[in-house]
Short mmCIF file of C-alpha atoms in Angstrom, two decimals:
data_model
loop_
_atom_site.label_atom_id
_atom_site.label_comp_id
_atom_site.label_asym_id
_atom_site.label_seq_id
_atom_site.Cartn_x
_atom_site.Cartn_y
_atom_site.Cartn_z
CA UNK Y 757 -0.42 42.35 -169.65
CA UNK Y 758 -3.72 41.81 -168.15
CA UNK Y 759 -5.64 43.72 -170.29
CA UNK Y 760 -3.93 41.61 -173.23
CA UNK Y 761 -4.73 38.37 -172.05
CA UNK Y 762 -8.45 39.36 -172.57
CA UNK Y 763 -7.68 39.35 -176.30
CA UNK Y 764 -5.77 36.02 -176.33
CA UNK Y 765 -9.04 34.04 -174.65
CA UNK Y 766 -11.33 36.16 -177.37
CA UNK Y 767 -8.90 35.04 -180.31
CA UNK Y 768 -9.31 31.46 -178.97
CA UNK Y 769 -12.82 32.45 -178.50
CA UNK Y 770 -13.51 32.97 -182.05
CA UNK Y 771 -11.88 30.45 -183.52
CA UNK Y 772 -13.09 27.43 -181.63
CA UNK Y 773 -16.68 27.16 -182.22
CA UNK Y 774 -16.59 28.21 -186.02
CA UNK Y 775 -14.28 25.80 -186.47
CA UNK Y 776 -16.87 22.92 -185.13
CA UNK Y 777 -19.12 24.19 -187.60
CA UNK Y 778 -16.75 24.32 -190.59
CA UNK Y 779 -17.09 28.42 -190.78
CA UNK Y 780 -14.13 29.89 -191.90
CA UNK Y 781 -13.64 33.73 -191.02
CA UNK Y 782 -11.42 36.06 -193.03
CA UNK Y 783 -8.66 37.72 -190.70
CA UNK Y 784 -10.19 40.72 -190.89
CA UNK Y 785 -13.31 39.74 -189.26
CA UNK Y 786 -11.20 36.91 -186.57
CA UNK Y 787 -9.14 40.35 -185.61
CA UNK Y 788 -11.94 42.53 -185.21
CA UNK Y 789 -13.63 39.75 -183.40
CA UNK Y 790 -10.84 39.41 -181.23
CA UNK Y 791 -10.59 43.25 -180.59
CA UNK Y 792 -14.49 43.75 -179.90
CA UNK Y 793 -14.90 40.46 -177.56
CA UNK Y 794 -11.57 41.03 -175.98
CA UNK Y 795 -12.48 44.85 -174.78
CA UNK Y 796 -16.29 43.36 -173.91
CA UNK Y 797 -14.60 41.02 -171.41
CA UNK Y 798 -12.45 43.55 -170.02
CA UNK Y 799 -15.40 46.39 -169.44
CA UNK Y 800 -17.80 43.51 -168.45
CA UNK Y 801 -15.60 42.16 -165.37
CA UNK Y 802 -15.43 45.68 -164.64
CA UNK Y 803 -19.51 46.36 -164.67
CA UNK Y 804 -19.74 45.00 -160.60
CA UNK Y 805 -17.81 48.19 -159.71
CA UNK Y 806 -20.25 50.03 -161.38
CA UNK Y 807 -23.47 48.36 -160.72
CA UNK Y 808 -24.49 46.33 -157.50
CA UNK Y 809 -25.27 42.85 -159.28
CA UNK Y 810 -24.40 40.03 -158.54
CA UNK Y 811 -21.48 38.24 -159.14
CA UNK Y 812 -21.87 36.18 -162.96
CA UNK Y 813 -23.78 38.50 -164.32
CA UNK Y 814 -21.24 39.15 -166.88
CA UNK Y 815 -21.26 35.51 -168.15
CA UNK Y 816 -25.00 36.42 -169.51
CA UNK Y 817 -23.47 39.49 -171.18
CA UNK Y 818 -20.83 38.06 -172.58
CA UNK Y 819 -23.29 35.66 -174.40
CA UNK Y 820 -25.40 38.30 -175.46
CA UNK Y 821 -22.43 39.85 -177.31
CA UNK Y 822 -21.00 36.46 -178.55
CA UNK Y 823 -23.76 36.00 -180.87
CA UNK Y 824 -24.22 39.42 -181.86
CA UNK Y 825 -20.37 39.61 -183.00
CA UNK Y 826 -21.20 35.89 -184.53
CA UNK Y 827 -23.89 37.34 -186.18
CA UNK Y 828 -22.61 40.63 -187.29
CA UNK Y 829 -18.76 40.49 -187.51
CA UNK Y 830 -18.29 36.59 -189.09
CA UNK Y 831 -21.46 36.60 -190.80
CA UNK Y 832 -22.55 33.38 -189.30
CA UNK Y 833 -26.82 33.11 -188.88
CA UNK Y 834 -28.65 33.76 -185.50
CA UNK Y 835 -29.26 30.21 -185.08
CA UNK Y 836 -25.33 28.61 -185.54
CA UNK Y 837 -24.21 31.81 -183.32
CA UNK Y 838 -26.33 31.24 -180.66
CA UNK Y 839 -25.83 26.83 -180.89
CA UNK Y 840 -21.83 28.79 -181.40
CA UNK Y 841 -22.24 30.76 -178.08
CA UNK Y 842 -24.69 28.52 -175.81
CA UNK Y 843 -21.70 25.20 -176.75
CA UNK Y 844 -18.79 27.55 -176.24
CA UNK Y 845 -20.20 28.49 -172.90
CA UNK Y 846 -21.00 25.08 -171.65
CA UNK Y 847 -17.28 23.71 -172.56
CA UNK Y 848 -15.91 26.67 -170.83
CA UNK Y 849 -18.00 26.68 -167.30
CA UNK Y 850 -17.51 22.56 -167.52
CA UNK Y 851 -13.77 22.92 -168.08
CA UNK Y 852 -13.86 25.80 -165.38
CA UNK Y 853 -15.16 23.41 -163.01
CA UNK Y 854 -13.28 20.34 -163.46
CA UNK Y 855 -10.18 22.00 -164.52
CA UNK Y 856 -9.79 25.64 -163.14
CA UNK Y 857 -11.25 24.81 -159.87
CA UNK Y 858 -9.40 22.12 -158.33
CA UNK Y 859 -6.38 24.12 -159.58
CA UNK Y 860 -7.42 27.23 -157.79
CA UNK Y 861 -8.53 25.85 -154.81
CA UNK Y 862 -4.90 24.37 -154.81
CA UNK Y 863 -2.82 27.02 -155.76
CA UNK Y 864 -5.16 29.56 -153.37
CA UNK Y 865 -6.01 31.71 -156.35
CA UNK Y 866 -9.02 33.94 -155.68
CA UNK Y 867 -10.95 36.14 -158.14
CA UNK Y 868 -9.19 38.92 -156.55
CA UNK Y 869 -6.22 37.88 -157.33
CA UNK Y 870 -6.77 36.44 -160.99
CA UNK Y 871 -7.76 40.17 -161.39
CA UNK Y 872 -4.56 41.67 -159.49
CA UNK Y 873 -1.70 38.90 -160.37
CA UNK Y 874 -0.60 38.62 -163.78
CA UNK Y 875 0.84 35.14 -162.89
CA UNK Y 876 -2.15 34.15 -161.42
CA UNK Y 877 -4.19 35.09 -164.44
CA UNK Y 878 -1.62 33.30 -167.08
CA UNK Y 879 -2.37 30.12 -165.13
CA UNK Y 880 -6.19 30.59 -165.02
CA UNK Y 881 -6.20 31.69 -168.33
CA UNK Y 882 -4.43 29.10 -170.41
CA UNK Y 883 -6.35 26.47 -167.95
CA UNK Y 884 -9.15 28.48 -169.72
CA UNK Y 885 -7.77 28.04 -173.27
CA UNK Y 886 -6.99 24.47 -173.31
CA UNK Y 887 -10.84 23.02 -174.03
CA UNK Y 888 -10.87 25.86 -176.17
CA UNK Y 889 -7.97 24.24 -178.51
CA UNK Y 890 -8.99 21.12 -178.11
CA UNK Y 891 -12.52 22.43 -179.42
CA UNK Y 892 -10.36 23.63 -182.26
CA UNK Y 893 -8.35 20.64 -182.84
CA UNK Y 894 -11.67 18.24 -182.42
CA UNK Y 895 -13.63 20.51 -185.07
CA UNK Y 896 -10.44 20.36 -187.45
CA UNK Y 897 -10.70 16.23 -187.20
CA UNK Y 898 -14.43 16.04 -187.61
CA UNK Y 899 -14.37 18.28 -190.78
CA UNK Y 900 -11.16 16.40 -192.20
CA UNK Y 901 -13.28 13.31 -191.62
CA UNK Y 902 -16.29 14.93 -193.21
CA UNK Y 903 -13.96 15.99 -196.11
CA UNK Y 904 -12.47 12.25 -196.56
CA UNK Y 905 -16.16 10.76 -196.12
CA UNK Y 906 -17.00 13.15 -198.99
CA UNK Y 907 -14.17 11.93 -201.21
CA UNK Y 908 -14.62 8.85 -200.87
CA UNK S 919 -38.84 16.60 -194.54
CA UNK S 920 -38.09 17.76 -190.45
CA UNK S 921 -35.53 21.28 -191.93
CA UNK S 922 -38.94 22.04 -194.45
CA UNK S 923 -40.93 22.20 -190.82
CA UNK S 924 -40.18 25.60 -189.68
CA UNK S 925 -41.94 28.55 -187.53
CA UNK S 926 -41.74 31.81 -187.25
CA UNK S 927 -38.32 32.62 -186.37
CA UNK S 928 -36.55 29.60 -188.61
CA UNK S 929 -35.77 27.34 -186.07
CA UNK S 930 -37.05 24.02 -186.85
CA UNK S 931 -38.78 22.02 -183.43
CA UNK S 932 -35.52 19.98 -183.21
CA UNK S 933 -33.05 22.62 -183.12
CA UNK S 934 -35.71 24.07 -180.55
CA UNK S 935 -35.29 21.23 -178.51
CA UNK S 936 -31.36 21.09 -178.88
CA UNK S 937 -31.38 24.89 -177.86
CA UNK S 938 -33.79 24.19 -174.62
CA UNK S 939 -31.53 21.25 -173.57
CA UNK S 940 -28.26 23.17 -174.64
CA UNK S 941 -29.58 26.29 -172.11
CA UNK S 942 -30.67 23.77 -169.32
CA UNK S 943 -27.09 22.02 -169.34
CA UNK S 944 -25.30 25.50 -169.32
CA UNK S 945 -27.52 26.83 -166.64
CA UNK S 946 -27.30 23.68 -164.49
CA UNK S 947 -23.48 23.74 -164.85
CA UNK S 948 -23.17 27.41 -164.27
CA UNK S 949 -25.16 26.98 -160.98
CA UNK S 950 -23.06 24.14 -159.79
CA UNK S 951 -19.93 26.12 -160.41
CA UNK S 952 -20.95 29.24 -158.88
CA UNK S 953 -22.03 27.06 -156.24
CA UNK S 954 -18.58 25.33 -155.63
CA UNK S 955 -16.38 28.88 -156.09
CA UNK S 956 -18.50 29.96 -153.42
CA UNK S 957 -18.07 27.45 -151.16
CA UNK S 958 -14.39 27.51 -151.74
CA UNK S 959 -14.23 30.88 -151.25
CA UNK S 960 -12.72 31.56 -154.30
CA UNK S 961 -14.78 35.15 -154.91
CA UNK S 962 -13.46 38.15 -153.79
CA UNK S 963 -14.95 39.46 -150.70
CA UNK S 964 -15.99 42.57 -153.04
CA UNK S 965 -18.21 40.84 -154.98
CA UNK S 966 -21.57 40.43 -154.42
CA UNK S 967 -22.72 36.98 -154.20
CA UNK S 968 -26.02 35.17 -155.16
CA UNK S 969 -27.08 33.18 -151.33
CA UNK S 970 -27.05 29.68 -152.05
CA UNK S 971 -30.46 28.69 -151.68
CA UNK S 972 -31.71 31.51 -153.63
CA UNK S 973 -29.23 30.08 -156.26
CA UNK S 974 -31.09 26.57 -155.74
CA UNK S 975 -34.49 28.05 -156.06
CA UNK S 976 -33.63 29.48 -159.27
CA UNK S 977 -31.65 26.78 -160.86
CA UNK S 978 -35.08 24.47 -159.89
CA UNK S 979 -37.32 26.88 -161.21
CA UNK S 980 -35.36 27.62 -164.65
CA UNK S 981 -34.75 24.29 -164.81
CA UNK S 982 -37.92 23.34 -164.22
CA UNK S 983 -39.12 25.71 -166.88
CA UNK S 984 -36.64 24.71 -169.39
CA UNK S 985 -37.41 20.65 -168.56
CA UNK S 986 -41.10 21.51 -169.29
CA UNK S 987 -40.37 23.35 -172.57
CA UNK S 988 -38.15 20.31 -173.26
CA UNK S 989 -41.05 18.27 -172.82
CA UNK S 990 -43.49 20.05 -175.01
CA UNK S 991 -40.93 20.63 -178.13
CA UNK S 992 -40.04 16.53 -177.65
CA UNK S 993 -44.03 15.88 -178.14
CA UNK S 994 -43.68 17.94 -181.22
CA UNK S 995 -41.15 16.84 -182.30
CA UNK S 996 -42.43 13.36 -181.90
CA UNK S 997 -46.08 13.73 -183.71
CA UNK S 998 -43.98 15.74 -186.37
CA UNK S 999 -41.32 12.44 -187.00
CA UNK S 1000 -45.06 10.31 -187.25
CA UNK S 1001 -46.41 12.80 -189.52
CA UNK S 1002 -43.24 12.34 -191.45
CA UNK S 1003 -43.38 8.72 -191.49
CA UNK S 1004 -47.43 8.44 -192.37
CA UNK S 1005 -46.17 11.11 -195.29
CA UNK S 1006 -43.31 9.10 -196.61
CA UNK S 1007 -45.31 6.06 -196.66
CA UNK S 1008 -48.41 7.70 -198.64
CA UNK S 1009 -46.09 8.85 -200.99
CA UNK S 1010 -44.61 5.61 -201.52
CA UNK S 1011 -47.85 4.02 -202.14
CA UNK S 1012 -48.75 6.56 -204.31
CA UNK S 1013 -45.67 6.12 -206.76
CA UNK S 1014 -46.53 2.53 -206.43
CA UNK S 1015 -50.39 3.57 -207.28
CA UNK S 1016 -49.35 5.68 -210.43
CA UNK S 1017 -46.47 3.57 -211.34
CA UNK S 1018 -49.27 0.57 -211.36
CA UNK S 1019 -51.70 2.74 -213.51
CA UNK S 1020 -49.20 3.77 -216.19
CA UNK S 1021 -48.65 0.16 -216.67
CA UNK S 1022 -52.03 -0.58 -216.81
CA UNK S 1023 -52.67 2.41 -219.28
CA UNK S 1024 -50.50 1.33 -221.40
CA UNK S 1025 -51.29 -2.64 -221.56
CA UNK S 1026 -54.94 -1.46 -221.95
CA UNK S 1027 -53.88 0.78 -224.65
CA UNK S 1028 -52.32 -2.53 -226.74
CA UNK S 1029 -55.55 -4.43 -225.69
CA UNK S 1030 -58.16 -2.25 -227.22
CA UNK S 1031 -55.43 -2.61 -230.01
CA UNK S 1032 -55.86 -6.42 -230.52
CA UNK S 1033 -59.73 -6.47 -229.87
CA UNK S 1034 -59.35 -3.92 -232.93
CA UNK S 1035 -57.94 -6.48 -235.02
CA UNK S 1036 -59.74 -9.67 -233.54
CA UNK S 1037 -62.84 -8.02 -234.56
CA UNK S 1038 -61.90 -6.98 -237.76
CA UNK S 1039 -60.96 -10.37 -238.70
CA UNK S 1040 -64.15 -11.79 -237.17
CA UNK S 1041 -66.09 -9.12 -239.12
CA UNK S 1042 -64.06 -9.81 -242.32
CA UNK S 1043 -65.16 -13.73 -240.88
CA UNK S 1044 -61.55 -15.37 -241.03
CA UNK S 1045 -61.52 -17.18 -238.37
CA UNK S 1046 -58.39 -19.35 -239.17
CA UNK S 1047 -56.64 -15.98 -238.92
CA UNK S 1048 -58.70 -14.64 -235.50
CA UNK S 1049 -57.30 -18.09 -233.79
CA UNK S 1050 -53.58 -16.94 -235.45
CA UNK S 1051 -53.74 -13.97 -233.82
CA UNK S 1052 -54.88 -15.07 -230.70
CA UNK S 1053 -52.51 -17.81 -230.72
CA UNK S 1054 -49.57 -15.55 -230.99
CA UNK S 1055 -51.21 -13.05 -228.62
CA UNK S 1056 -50.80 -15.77 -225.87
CA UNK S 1057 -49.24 -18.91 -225.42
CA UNK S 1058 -51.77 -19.75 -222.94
CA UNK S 1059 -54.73 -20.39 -225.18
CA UNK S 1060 -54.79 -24.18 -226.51
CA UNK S 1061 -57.80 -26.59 -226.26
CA UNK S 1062 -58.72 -29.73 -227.40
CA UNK S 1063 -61.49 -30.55 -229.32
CA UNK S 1064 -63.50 -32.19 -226.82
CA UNK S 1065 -66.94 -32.28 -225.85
CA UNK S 1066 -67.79 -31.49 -222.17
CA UNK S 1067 -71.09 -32.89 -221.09
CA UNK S 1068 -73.48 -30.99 -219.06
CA UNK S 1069 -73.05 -27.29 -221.16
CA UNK S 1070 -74.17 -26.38 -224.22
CA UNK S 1071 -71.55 -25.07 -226.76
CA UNK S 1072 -74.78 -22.79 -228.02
CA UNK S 1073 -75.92 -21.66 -225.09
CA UNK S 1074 -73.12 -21.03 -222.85
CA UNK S 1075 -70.11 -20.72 -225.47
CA UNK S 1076 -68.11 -18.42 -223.35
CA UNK S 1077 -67.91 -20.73 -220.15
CA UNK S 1078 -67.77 -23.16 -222.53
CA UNK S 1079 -64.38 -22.05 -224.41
CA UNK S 1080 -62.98 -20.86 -220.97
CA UNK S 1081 -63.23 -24.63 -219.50
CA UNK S 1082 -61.85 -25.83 -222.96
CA UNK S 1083 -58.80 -23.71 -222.52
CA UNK S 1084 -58.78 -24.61 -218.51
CA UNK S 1085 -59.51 -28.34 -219.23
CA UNK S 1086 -56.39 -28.47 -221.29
CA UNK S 1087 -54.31 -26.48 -218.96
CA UNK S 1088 -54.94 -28.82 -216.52
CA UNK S 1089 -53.88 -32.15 -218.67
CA UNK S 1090 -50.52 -30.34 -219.41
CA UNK S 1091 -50.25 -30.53 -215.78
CA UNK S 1092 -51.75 -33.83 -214.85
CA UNK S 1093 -54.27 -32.29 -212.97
CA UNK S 1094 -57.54 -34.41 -212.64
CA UNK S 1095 -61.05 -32.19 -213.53
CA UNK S 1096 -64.27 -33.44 -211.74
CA UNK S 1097 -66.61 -31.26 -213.67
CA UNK S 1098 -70.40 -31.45 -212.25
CA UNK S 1099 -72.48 -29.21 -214.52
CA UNK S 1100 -75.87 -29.43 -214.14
CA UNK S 1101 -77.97 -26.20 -214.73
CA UNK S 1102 -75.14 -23.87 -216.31
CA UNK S 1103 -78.42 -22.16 -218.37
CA UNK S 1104 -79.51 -20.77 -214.88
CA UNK S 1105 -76.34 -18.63 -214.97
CA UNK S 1106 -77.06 -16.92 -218.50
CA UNK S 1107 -78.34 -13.42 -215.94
CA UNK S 1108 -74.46 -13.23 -215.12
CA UNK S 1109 -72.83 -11.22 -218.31
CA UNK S 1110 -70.37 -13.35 -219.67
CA UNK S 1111 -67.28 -11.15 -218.80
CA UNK S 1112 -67.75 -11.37 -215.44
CA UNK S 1113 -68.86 -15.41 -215.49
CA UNK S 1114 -65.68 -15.49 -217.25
CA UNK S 1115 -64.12 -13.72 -214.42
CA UNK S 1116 -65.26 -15.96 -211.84
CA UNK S 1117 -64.19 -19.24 -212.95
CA UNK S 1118 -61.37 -17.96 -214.83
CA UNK S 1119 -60.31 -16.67 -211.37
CA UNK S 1120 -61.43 -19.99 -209.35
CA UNK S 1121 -59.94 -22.25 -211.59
CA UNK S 1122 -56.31 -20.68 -211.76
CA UNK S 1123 -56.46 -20.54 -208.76
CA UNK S 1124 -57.10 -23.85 -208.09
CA UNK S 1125 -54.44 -25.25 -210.62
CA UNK S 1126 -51.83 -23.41 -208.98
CA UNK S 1127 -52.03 -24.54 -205.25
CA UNK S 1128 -53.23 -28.35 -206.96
CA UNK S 1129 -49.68 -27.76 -209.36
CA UNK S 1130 -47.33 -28.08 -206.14
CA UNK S 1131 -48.86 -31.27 -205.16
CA UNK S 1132 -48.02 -34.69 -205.91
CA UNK S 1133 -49.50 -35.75 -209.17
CA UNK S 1134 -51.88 -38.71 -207.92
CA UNK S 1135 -53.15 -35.66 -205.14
CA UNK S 1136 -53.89 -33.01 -208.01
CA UNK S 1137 -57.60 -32.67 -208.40
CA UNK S 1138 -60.18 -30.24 -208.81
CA UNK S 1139 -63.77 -30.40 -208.97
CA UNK S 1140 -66.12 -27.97 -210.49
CA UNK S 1141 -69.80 -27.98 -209.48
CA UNK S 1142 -72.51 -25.78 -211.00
CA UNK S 1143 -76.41 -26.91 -209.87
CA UNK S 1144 -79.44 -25.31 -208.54
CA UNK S 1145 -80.69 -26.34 -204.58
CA UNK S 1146 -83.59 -24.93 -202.75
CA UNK S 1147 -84.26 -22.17 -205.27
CA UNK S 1148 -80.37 -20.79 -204.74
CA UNK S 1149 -77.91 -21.05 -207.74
CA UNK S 1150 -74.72 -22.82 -206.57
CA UNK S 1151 -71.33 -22.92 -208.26
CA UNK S 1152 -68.43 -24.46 -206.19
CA UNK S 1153 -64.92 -24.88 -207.01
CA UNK S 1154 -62.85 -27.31 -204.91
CA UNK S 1155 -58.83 -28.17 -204.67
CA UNK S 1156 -57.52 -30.25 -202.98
CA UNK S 1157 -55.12 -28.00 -202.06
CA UNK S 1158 -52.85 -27.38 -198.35
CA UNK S 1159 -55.11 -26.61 -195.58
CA UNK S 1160 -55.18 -22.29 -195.23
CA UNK S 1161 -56.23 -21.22 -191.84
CA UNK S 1162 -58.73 -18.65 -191.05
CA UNK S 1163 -56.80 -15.62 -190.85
CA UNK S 1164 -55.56 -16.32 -194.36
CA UNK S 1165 -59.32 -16.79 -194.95
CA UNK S 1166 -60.35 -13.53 -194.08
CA UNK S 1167 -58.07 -11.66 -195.76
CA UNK S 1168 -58.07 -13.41 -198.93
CA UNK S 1169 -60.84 -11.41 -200.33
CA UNK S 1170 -58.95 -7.86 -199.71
CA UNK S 1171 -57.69 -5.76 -202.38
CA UNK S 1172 -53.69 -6.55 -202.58
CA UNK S 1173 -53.87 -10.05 -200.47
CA UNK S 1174 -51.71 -12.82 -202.49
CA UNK S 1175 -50.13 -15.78 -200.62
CA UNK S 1176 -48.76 -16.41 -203.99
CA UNK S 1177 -45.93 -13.62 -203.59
CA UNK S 1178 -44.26 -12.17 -206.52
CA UNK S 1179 -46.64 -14.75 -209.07
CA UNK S 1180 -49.67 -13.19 -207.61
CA UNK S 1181 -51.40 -9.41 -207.83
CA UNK S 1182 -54.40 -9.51 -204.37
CA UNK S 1183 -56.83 -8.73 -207.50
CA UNK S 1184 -58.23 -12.03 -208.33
CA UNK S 1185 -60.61 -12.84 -205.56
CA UNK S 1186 -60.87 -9.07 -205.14
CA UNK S 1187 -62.61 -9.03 -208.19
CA UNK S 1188 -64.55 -12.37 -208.31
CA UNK S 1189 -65.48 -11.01 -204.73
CA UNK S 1190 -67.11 -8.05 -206.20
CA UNK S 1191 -68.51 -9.85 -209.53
CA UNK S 1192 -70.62 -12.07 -207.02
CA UNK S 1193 -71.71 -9.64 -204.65
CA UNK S 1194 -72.79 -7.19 -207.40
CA UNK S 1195 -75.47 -9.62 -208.12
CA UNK S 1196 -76.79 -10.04 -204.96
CA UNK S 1197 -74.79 -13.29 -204.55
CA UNK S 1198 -72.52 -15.04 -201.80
CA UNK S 1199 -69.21 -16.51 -202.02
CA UNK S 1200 -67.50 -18.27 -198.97
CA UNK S 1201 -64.07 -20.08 -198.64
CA UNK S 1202 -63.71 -23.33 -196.07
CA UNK S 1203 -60.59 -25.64 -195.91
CA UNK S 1204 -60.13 -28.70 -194.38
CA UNK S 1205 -57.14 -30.51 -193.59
CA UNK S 1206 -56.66 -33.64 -196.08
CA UNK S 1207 -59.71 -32.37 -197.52
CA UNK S 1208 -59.02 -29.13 -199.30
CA UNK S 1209 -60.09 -25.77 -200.38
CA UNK S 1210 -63.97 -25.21 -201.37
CA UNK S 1211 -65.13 -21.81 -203.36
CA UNK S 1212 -68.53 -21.58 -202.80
CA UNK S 1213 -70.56 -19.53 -204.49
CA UNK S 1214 -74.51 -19.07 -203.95
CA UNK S 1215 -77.01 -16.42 -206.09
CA UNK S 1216 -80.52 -16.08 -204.94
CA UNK S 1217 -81.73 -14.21 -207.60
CA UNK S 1218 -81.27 -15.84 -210.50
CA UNK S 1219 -84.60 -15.03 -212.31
CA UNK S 1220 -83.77 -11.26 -211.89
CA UNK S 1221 -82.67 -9.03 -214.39
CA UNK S 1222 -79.23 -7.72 -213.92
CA UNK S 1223 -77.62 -4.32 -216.04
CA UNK S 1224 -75.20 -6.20 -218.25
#
């Protein structure tokens, strides 16, 4: 159940930034997205038992892969994946600390046990999720705009 | 004209400068979050953890970086929106430029057409139908038969005909002509075109700031004599008062206080005319006095290319 929820944020992932852009990917490439990103955030939490670096280190990964799936799985350019990546990243670290943290502090959730507790991680992650929806339903609004603008 | 200006990698400088300040907000929030799960004690005990400070140091000195790139590609990106701006307006004036040309191409074109056919006529010596023509060329050219003392039809015929046509102009609009001509013959090293210039210029000029007076304050006086071994030629209005900066611009290419009836190339032109033989021409206004053209040559006795 753990491992899954990897796959859930990735789908969200995905979808969000594209979406702010107007790119629509096929299913094909969203799933294989999903699967790729999903298994990257699993094996890059995992990297600190591996090597001694410091904790966040996988945050710079995980960028690094964003916009080479961007790139390479949705067909998007280098410069709209990394703007994709770079604004993806900043909603989810700002969210993280004005939403996630309090809440963690509160509920006396540790990274230790976001990694052990599966209840602990279904809070943390759909904390996690929400800015990403809202990205979704904001870049849904702005293009619908865009498309009336157009029309008119 | 900014997406055209690209380097190497196909970023233009603005989406360079979006990127810079894009990394320098994620980095700064990243650091204060880090910061605050640390304090918290929210990381695992297993986990190595960046020391604070060093996490300061580094945050200031990527920042700091990232500011100073931000910097730079802003300065770029501002002489770039400039160049942009000097571009856009260059090319504007050079429509303009081309647009004015084509129209002057083409009204040349039908002039060289009708000097055709005026001189055919005056070769084929019909005059009564030289006058049609002209007459139906223009609206503008009627005179009265009248004799104006002080030139010689014979030897001045061109100023001659031109202060005709003016003279009459003027009565249409009740405009009352002073005209002091005393040694017009001293002017015969001017070619006619450009004396014809000159006072054509001077004089319309004068009856349109004298037309939007009141009719007992419409005068102009034209004064042609020879002083001190200089050639003088003044035309006076007695026009509004124009102040000096007017003055000193009036003589530019493109300068018109006369809006959409005026073109800037009038005085332009009489400007050059005057200088190109070796004369002077100066402007003074007075209030509840009026507007003075004055024009000086020196040398008068010289001989000019026509």
């Amino acid at each position: 159940m753990i491992f899954l929820s990897n796959f859930i944020h990735a789908w969200f992932f995905c979808i969000a930034p594209l979406t702010l852009f107007n790119y629509k990917p096929t299913l094909r490439q969203h799933m294989l997205f999903t699967l790729v990103y999903g298994f990257s955030v699993y094996l890059s939490r995992r990297i600190y038992e591996i090597l001694p670096v410091p904790f966040g280190t996988h945050t710079f990964i995980l960028i690094a892969i964003s916009v080479a799936l961007f790139v390479f799985v949705c067909k998007v350019s280098f410069k709209i994946s990394l703007l994709c990546s770079i604004i993806v990243f900043i909603v989810l670290v700002v969210s993280d600390g004005i939403i996630s943290l309090p809440v963690m502090n509160l509920l006396n959730i540790t990274i230790k046990s976001y990694d052990e507790s599966v209840l602990h991680r279904a809070i943390v992650l759909s904390l996690g999720i929400v800015p990403l929806v809202i990205m979704v339903l904001v870049g849904k609004l702005v293009n619908i705009k865009k498309q009336l603008k157009s029309a008119l | 004209m900014s997406k055209t200006i690209k380097n190497t990698n196909g970023f233009t400088k603005r989406e360079i400068f979006i990127l810079i300040l894009l990394m320098q907000i994620l980095l700064s929030t990243l650091a204060v979050v880090y910061y605050c799960y640390a304090e918290l004690g929210i990381f695992a005990d297993y986990f190595q953890i960046v020391d604070p400070s060093y996490l300061v140091v580094m945050l200031l000195i990527v920042c700091g970086t990232l500011g100073g790139l931000g910097l730079y590609w802003f300065k770029e990106m501002s002489i770039i929106e400039e160049q942009e701006k000097t571009y856009e307006l260059q090319s504007t004036k050079l429509r303009q430029m081309m647009e004015a040309n084509d129209l002057l191409s083409s009204q040349k074109h039908d002039f060289l057409n009708s000097l055709q056919v005026i001189w055919g006529l005056a070769v084929l010596n019909d005059k009564e139908k030289v006058v049609n023509y002209i007459q139906k060329l223009t609206d503008n050219l009627k005179c009265d038969k009248i004799e104006i003392t002080g030139i010689k039809k014979d030897e001045s015929p061109y100023l001659y005909t031109l202060l005709i046509n003016k003279l009459h102009k003027c009565k249409g609009l009740s405009i009352d002509v002073d005209l002091e001509l005393h040694d017009v013959e001293k002017l015969e090293f001017i070619n006619p075109i450009d004396i014809v210039n000159i006072f054509g210029n001077l004089i319309d000029n004068a009856i349109y700031e004298v037309s939007k007076l009141s009719l007992d304050a419409r005068k102009i006086c034209i004064d042609i004599y020879e002083e001190d071994g200089y050639i003088h030629a003044e035309v006076f209005n007695k026009g509004p008062h124009i102040n000096d900066e007017v003055i000193d611009k009036m003589f530019l290419k493109g300068f018109t206080t006369k809006g959409s009836d005026g073109s800037g190339i009038g005085l332009y032109n009489v400007k050059n005319i005057v200088e190109k033989y070796n004369g002077t021409i100066s402007v003074s206004s007075e209030e509840e006095y009026g507007i003075n053209f004055h024009i000086m040559f020196s040398d008068y006795g010289k001989n000019f290319v026509r």
